[in-house]
mmCIF file with all atom_site columns, C-alpha atoms in Angstrom:
data_model
loop_
_atom_site.group_PDB
_atom_site.id
_atom_site.type_symbol
_atom_site.label_atom_id
_atom_site.label_alt_id
_atom_site.label_comp_id
_atom_site.label_asym_id
_atom_site.label_entity_id
_atom_site.label_seq_id
_atom_site.pdbx_PDB_ins_code
_atom_site.Cartn_x
_atom_site.Cartn_y
_atom_site.Cartn_z
_atom_site.occupancy
_atom_site.B_iso_or_equiv
_atom_site.pdbx_formal_charge
_atom_site.auth_seq_id
_atom_site.auth_comp_id
_atom_site.auth_asym_id
_atom_site.auth_atom_id
_atom_site.pdbx_PDB_model_num
ATOM 1   C CA . GLU A 1 1   ? -321.423 6.522   -24.226 1.00 0.00 ? 9   GLU A CA 1
ATOM 2   C CA . VAL A 1 2   ? -321.325 3.681   -21.732 1.00 0.00 ? 10  VAL A CA 1
ATOM 3   C CA . GLN A 1 3   ? -322.584 4.692   -18.307 1.00 0.00 ? 11  GLN A CA 1
ATOM 4   C CA . LEU A 1 4   ? -322.975 2.727   -15.104 1.00 0.00 ? 12  LEU A CA 1
ATOM 5   C CA . VAL A 1 5   ? -324.766 4.220   -12.139 1.00 0.00 ? 13  VAL A CA 1
ATOM 6   C CA . GLU A 1 6   ? -324.833 2.489   -8.775  1.00 0.00 ? 14  GLU A CA 1
ATOM 7   C CA . SER A 1 7   ? -327.377 3.118   -6.066  1.00 0.00 ? 15  SER A CA 1
ATOM 8   C CA . GLY A 1 8   ? -328.669 1.505   -2.903  1.00 0.00 ? 16  GLY A CA 1
ATOM 9   C CA . GLY A 1 9   ? -325.745 1.923   -0.581  1.00 0.00 ? 17  GLY A CA 1
ATOM 10  C CA . GLY A 1 10  ? -326.189 3.163   2.957   1.00 0.00 ? 18  GLY A CA 1
ATOM 11  C CA . LEU A 1 11  ? -325.831 2.388   6.629   1.00 0.00 ? 19  LEU A CA 1
ATOM 12  C CA . VAL A 1 12  ? -327.114 -0.887  7.986   1.00 0.00 ? 20  VAL A CA 1
ATOM 13  C CA . GLN A 1 13  ? -326.644 -2.835  11.180  1.00 0.00 ? 21  GLN A CA 1
ATOM 14  C CA . ALA A 1 14  ? -324.612 -6.015  11.169  1.00 0.00 ? 22  ALA A CA 1
ATOM 15  C CA . GLY A 1 15  ? -326.838 -8.872  10.105  1.00 0.00 ? 23  GLY A CA 1
ATOM 16  C CA . GLY A 1 16  ? -328.978 -6.567  7.993   1.00 0.00 ? 24  GLY A CA 1
ATOM 17  C CA . SER A 1 17  ? -329.503 -6.375  4.249   1.00 0.00 ? 25  SER A CA 1
ATOM 18  C CA . LEU A 1 18  ? -329.046 -3.951  1.384   1.00 0.00 ? 26  LEU A CA 1
ATOM 19  C CA . ARG A 1 19  ? -329.742 -4.212  -2.311  1.00 0.00 ? 27  ARG A CA 1
ATOM 20  C CA . LEU A 1 20  ? -327.434 -2.412  -4.675  1.00 0.00 ? 28  LEU A CA 1
ATOM 21  C CA . SER A 1 21  ? -328.478 -1.514  -8.199  1.00 0.00 ? 29  SER A CA 1
ATOM 22  C CA . CYS A 1 22  ? -326.345 -0.875  -11.252 1.00 0.00 ? 30  CYS A CA 1
ATOM 23  C CA . ALA A 1 23  ? -328.197 0.880   -14.057 1.00 0.00 ? 31  ALA A CA 1
ATOM 24  C CA . ALA A 1 24  ? -326.362 0.541   -17.350 1.00 0.00 ? 32  ALA A CA 1
ATOM 25  C CA . SER A 1 25  ? -326.739 2.460   -20.580 1.00 0.00 ? 33  SER A CA 1
ATOM 26  C CA . GLY A 1 26  ? -324.910 3.041   -23.820 1.00 0.00 ? 34  GLY A CA 1
ATOM 27  C CA . PHE A 1 27  ? -324.424 -0.570  -24.865 1.00 0.00 ? 35  PHE A CA 1
ATOM 28  C CA . THR A 1 28  ? -326.540 -3.442  -26.046 1.00 0.00 ? 36  THR A CA 1
ATOM 29  C CA . PHE A 1 29  ? -327.284 -6.099  -23.522 1.00 0.00 ? 37  PHE A CA 1
ATOM 30  C CA . ASP A 1 30  ? -326.320 -8.983  -25.802 1.00 0.00 ? 38  ASP A CA 1
ATOM 31  C CA . ASP A 1 31  ? -323.028 -10.339 -24.624 1.00 0.00 ? 39  ASP A CA 1
ATOM 32  C CA . TYR A 1 32  ? -321.477 -8.687  -21.643 1.00 0.00 ? 40  TYR A CA 1
ATOM 33  C CA . ALA A 1 33  ? -320.501 -9.309  -18.072 1.00 0.00 ? 41  ALA A CA 1
ATOM 34  C CA . ILE A 1 34  ? -321.253 -7.073  -15.125 1.00 0.00 ? 42  ILE A CA 1
ATOM 35  C CA . GLY A 1 35  ? -319.165 -7.336  -12.025 1.00 0.00 ? 43  GLY A CA 1
ATOM 36  C CA . TRP A 1 36  ? -319.475 -5.945  -8.537  1.00 0.00 ? 44  TRP A CA 1
ATOM 37  C CA . PHE A 1 37  ? -316.299 -4.913  -6.784  1.00 0.00 ? 45  PHE A CA 1
ATOM 38  C CA . ARG A 1 38  ? -315.570 -3.274  -3.470  1.00 0.00 ? 46  ARG A CA 1
ATOM 39  C CA . GLN A 1 39  ? -312.740 -1.279  -2.037  1.00 0.00 ? 47  GLN A CA 1
ATOM 40  C CA . ALA A 1 40  ? -312.229 -0.438  1.608   1.00 0.00 ? 48  ALA A CA 1
ATOM 41  C CA . PRO A 1 41  ? -309.799 2.258   2.739   1.00 0.00 ? 49  PRO A CA 1
ATOM 42  C CA . GLY A 1 42  ? -306.220 1.052   2.521   1.00 0.00 ? 50  GLY A CA 1
ATOM 43  C CA . LYS A 1 43  ? -307.189 -2.167  0.768   1.00 0.00 ? 51  LYS A CA 1
ATOM 44  C CA . GLU A 1 44  ? -307.062 -3.345  -2.805  1.00 0.00 ? 52  GLU A CA 1
ATOM 45  C CA . ARG A 1 45  ? -310.158 -3.490  -4.959  1.00 0.00 ? 53  ARG A CA 1
ATOM 46  C CA . GLU A 1 46  ? -311.794 -6.881  -4.488  1.00 0.00 ? 54  GLU A CA 1
ATOM 47  C CA . GLY A 1 47  ? -314.068 -8.740  -6.870  1.00 0.00 ? 55  GLY A CA 1
ATOM 48  C CA . VAL A 1 48  ? -317.333 -9.632  -5.146  1.00 0.00 ? 56  VAL A CA 1
ATOM 49  C CA . SER A 1 49  ? -319.553 -11.137 -7.828  1.00 0.00 ? 57  SER A CA 1
ATOM 50  C CA . CYS A 1 50  ? -320.240 -11.116 -11.542 1.00 0.00 ? 58  CYS A CA 1
ATOM 51  C CA . ILE A 1 51  ? -322.895 -12.220 -13.980 1.00 0.00 ? 59  ILE A CA 1
ATOM 52  C CA . SER A 1 52  ? -322.722 -13.085 -17.658 1.00 0.00 ? 60  SER A CA 1
ATOM 53  C CA . SER A 1 53  ? -325.490 -12.066 -20.032 1.00 0.00 ? 61  SER A CA 1
ATOM 54  C CA . SER A 1 54  ? -324.849 -14.938 -22.447 1.00 0.00 ? 62  SER A CA 1
ATOM 55  C CA . ASP A 1 55  ? -325.812 -17.755 -20.111 1.00 0.00 ? 63  ASP A CA 1
ATOM 56  C CA . GLY A 1 56  ? -326.669 -16.106 -16.818 1.00 0.00 ? 64  GLY A CA 1
ATOM 57  C CA . SER A 1 57  ? -323.740 -17.708 -15.070 1.00 0.00 ? 65  SER A CA 1
ATOM 58  C CA . THR A 1 58  ? -322.730 -16.124 -11.806 1.00 0.00 ? 66  THR A CA 1
ATOM 59  C CA . TYR A 1 59  ? -319.608 -16.108 -9.706  1.00 0.00 ? 67  TYR A CA 1
ATOM 60  C CA . TYR A 1 60  ? -318.963 -15.113 -6.127  1.00 0.00 ? 68  TYR A CA 1
ATOM 61  C CA . ALA A 1 61  ? -315.982 -14.434 -3.955  1.00 0.00 ? 69  ALA A CA 1
ATOM 62  C CA . ASP A 1 62  ? -315.668 -16.952 -1.137  1.00 0.00 ? 70  ASP A CA 1
ATOM 63  C CA . SER A 1 63  ? -316.143 -14.171 1.385   1.00 0.00 ? 71  SER A CA 1
ATOM 64  C CA . VAL A 1 64  ? -319.708 -13.493 0.203   1.00 0.00 ? 72  VAL A CA 1
ATOM 65  C CA . LYS A 1 65  ? -320.949 -16.896 -0.961  1.00 0.00 ? 73  LYS A CA 1
ATOM 66  C CA . GLY A 1 66  ? -324.267 -17.764 0.597   1.00 0.00 ? 74  GLY A CA 1
ATOM 67  C CA . ARG A 1 67  ? -324.883 -14.156 1.633   1.00 0.00 ? 75  ARG A CA 1
ATOM 68  C CA . PHE A 1 68  ? -324.854 -12.120 -1.583  1.00 0.00 ? 76  PHE A CA 1
ATOM 69  C CA . THR A 1 69  ? -326.878 -12.773 -4.720  1.00 0.00 ? 77  THR A CA 1
ATOM 70  C CA . ILE A 1 70  ? -326.339 -11.142 -8.100  1.00 0.00 ? 78  ILE A CA 1
ATOM 71  C CA . SER A 1 71  ? -329.151 -10.885 -10.622 1.00 0.00 ? 79  SER A CA 1
ATOM 72  C CA . SER A 1 72  ? -330.039 -8.948  -13.730 1.00 0.00 ? 80  SER A CA 1
ATOM 73  C CA . ASP A 1 73  ? -333.135 -7.473  -15.308 1.00 0.00 ? 81  ASP A CA 1
ATOM 74  C CA . ASN A 1 74  ? -332.256 -7.110  -18.967 1.00 0.00 ? 82  ASN A CA 1
ATOM 75  C CA . ALA A 1 75  ? -335.491 -5.252  -19.703 1.00 0.00 ? 83  ALA A CA 1
ATOM 76  C CA . LYS A 1 76  ? -334.335 -2.538  -17.325 1.00 0.00 ? 84  LYS A CA 1
ATOM 77  C CA . ASN A 1 77  ? -330.622 -2.835  -18.157 1.00 0.00 ? 85  ASN A CA 1
ATOM 78  C CA . THR A 1 78  ? -330.018 -3.175  -14.452 1.00 0.00 ? 86  THR A CA 1
ATOM 79  C CA . VAL A 1 79  ? -327.961 -5.569  -12.369 1.00 0.00 ? 87  VAL A CA 1
ATOM 80  C CA . TYR A 1 80  ? -328.614 -6.028  -8.672  1.00 0.00 ? 88  TYR A CA 1
ATOM 81  C CA . LEU A 1 81  ? -326.547 -7.218  -5.751  1.00 0.00 ? 89  LEU A CA 1
ATOM 82  C CA . GLN A 1 82  ? -328.655 -8.428  -2.850  1.00 0.00 ? 90  GLN A CA 1
ATOM 83  C CA . MET A 1 83  ? -326.516 -8.401  0.263   1.00 0.00 ? 91  MET A CA 1
ATOM 84  C CA . ASN A 1 84  ? -327.805 -10.285 3.291   1.00 0.00 ? 92  ASN A CA 1
ATOM 85  C CA . SER A 1 85  ? -326.255 -11.034 6.676   1.00 0.00 ? 93  SER A CA 1
ATOM 86  C CA . LEU A 1 86  ? -323.903 -8.092  6.342   1.00 0.00 ? 94  LEU A CA 1
ATOM 87  C CA . LYS A 1 87  ? -320.792 -8.318  8.449   1.00 0.00 ? 95  LYS A CA 1
ATOM 88  C CA . PRO A 1 88  ? -318.416 -5.747  9.901   1.00 0.00 ? 96  PRO A CA 1
ATOM 89  C CA . GLU A 1 89  ? -315.872 -6.711  7.212   1.00 0.00 ? 97  GLU A CA 1
ATOM 90  C CA . ASP A 1 90  ? -318.244 -5.845  4.346   1.00 0.00 ? 98  ASP A CA 1
ATOM 91  C CA . PRO A 1 91  ? -318.103 -2.011  4.487   1.00 0.00 ? 99  PRO A CA 1
ATOM 92  C CA . ALA A 1 92  ? -316.526 -0.476  1.413   1.00 0.00 ? 100 ALA A CA 1
ATOM 93  C CA . VAL A 1 93  ? -317.296 1.533   -1.651  1.00 0.00 ? 101 VAL A CA 1
ATOM 94  C CA . TYR A 1 94  ? -319.042 -0.851  -3.992  1.00 0.00 ? 102 TYR A CA 1
ATOM 95  C CA . TYR A 1 95  ? -318.562 -0.427  -7.727  1.00 0.00 ? 103 TYR A CA 1
ATOM 96  C CA . CYS A 1 96  ? -320.170 -2.078  -10.694 1.00 0.00 ? 104 CYS A CA 1
ATOM 97  C CA . ALA A 1 97  ? -318.221 -2.558  -13.870 1.00 0.00 ? 105 ALA A CA 1
ATOM 98  C CA . ALA A 1 98  ? -318.930 -3.759  -17.392 1.00 0.00 ? 106 ALA A CA 1
ATOM 99  C CA . ASP A 1 99  ? -316.910 -6.025  -19.635 1.00 0.00 ? 107 ASP A CA 1
ATOM 100 C CA . LEU A 1 100 ? -318.446 -5.729  -23.088 1.00 0.00 ? 108 LEU A CA 1
ATOM 101 C CA . GLU A 1 101 ? -316.525 -8.745  -24.373 1.00 0.00 ? 109 GLU A CA 1
ATOM 102 C CA . GLY A 1 102 ? -318.394 -10.916 -21.893 1.00 0.00 ? 110 GLY A CA 1
ATOM 103 C CA . LEU A 1 103 ? -315.349 -12.463 -20.258 1.00 0.00 ? 111 LEU A CA 1
ATOM 104 C CA . GLY A 1 104 ? -316.240 -11.318 -16.751 1.00 0.00 ? 112 GLY A CA 1
ATOM 105 C CA . GLY A 1 105 ? -314.643 -12.916 -13.754 1.00 0.00 ? 113 GLY A CA 1
ATOM 106 C CA . LEU A 1 106 ? -313.575 -11.361 -10.480 1.00 0.00 ? 114 LEU A CA 1
ATOM 107 C CA . GLY A 1 107 ? -310.391 -9.729  -11.702 1.00 0.00 ? 115 GLY A CA 1
ATOM 108 C CA . TYR A 1 108 ? -310.853 -6.005  -12.114 1.00 0.00 ? 116 TYR A CA 1
ATOM 109 C CA . THR A 1 109 ? -308.470 -5.681  -15.070 1.00 0.00 ? 117 THR A CA 1
ATOM 110 C CA . THR A 1 110 ? -311.005 -7.451  -17.288 1.00 0.00 ? 118 THR A CA 1
ATOM 111 C CA . TYR A 1 111 ? -313.499 -4.635  -17.036 1.00 0.00 ? 119 TYR A CA 1
ATOM 112 C CA . ASP A 1 112 ? -313.516 -1.547  -19.200 1.00 0.00 ? 120 ASP A CA 1
ATOM 113 C CA . TYR A 1 113 ? -316.218 0.648   -17.728 1.00 0.00 ? 121 TYR A CA 1
ATOM 114 C CA . TRP A 1 114 ? -316.865 1.581   -14.127 1.00 0.00 ? 122 TRP A CA 1
ATOM 115 C CA . GLY A 1 115 ? -319.504 3.351   -12.132 1.00 0.00 ? 123 GLY A CA 1
ATOM 116 C CA . GLN A 1 116 ? -318.808 6.004   -9.547  1.00 0.00 ? 124 GLN A CA 1
ATOM 117 C CA . GLY A 1 117 ? -319.409 3.706   -6.574  1.00 0.00 ? 125 GLY A CA 1
ATOM 118 C CA . THR A 1 118 ? -321.812 3.612   -3.671  1.00 0.00 ? 126 THR A CA 1
ATOM 119 C CA . GLN A 1 119 ? -320.824 3.510   -0.008  1.00 0.00 ? 127 GLN A CA 1
ATOM 120 C CA . VAL A 1 120 ? -321.871 0.619   2.207   1.00 0.00 ? 128 VAL A CA 1
ATOM 121 C CA . THR A 1 121 ? -321.425 1.028   5.943   1.00 0.00 ? 129 THR A CA 1
ATOM 122 C CA . VAL A 1 122 ? -322.153 -1.648  8.520   1.00 0.00 ? 130 VAL A CA 1
ATOM 123 C CA . SER A 1 123 ? -322.548 -0.791  12.194  1.00 0.00 ? 131 SER A CA 1
ATOM 124 C CA . SER A 1 124 ? -321.850 -3.394  14.843  1.00 0.00 ? 132 SER A CA 1
#
């Protein structure tokens, strides 16, 4: 059974940092893509970043480029999202998702498995 468990969310002041973790299990880390998405109340789910296991390529939404960094530790089956310089527009529930075909990208329809989400709140 594929499982994704996010952690690391919380409350931080604007300009601060958080690191989210996505612990994955139930599939072999050979060829997959893990994406981070976020959804704020009343807004559509937005792709934030993704990483491909095949070549380590990464992608970022324009809104987070230069501030967020995605990385993976295949030995731990964990993907991280380091979020720096958090802004008042960043608060949302952040989800990680897995695409076991390795296509990835920032469109949420590509992904088959989702975690339960972790809340990020930014105070001004």
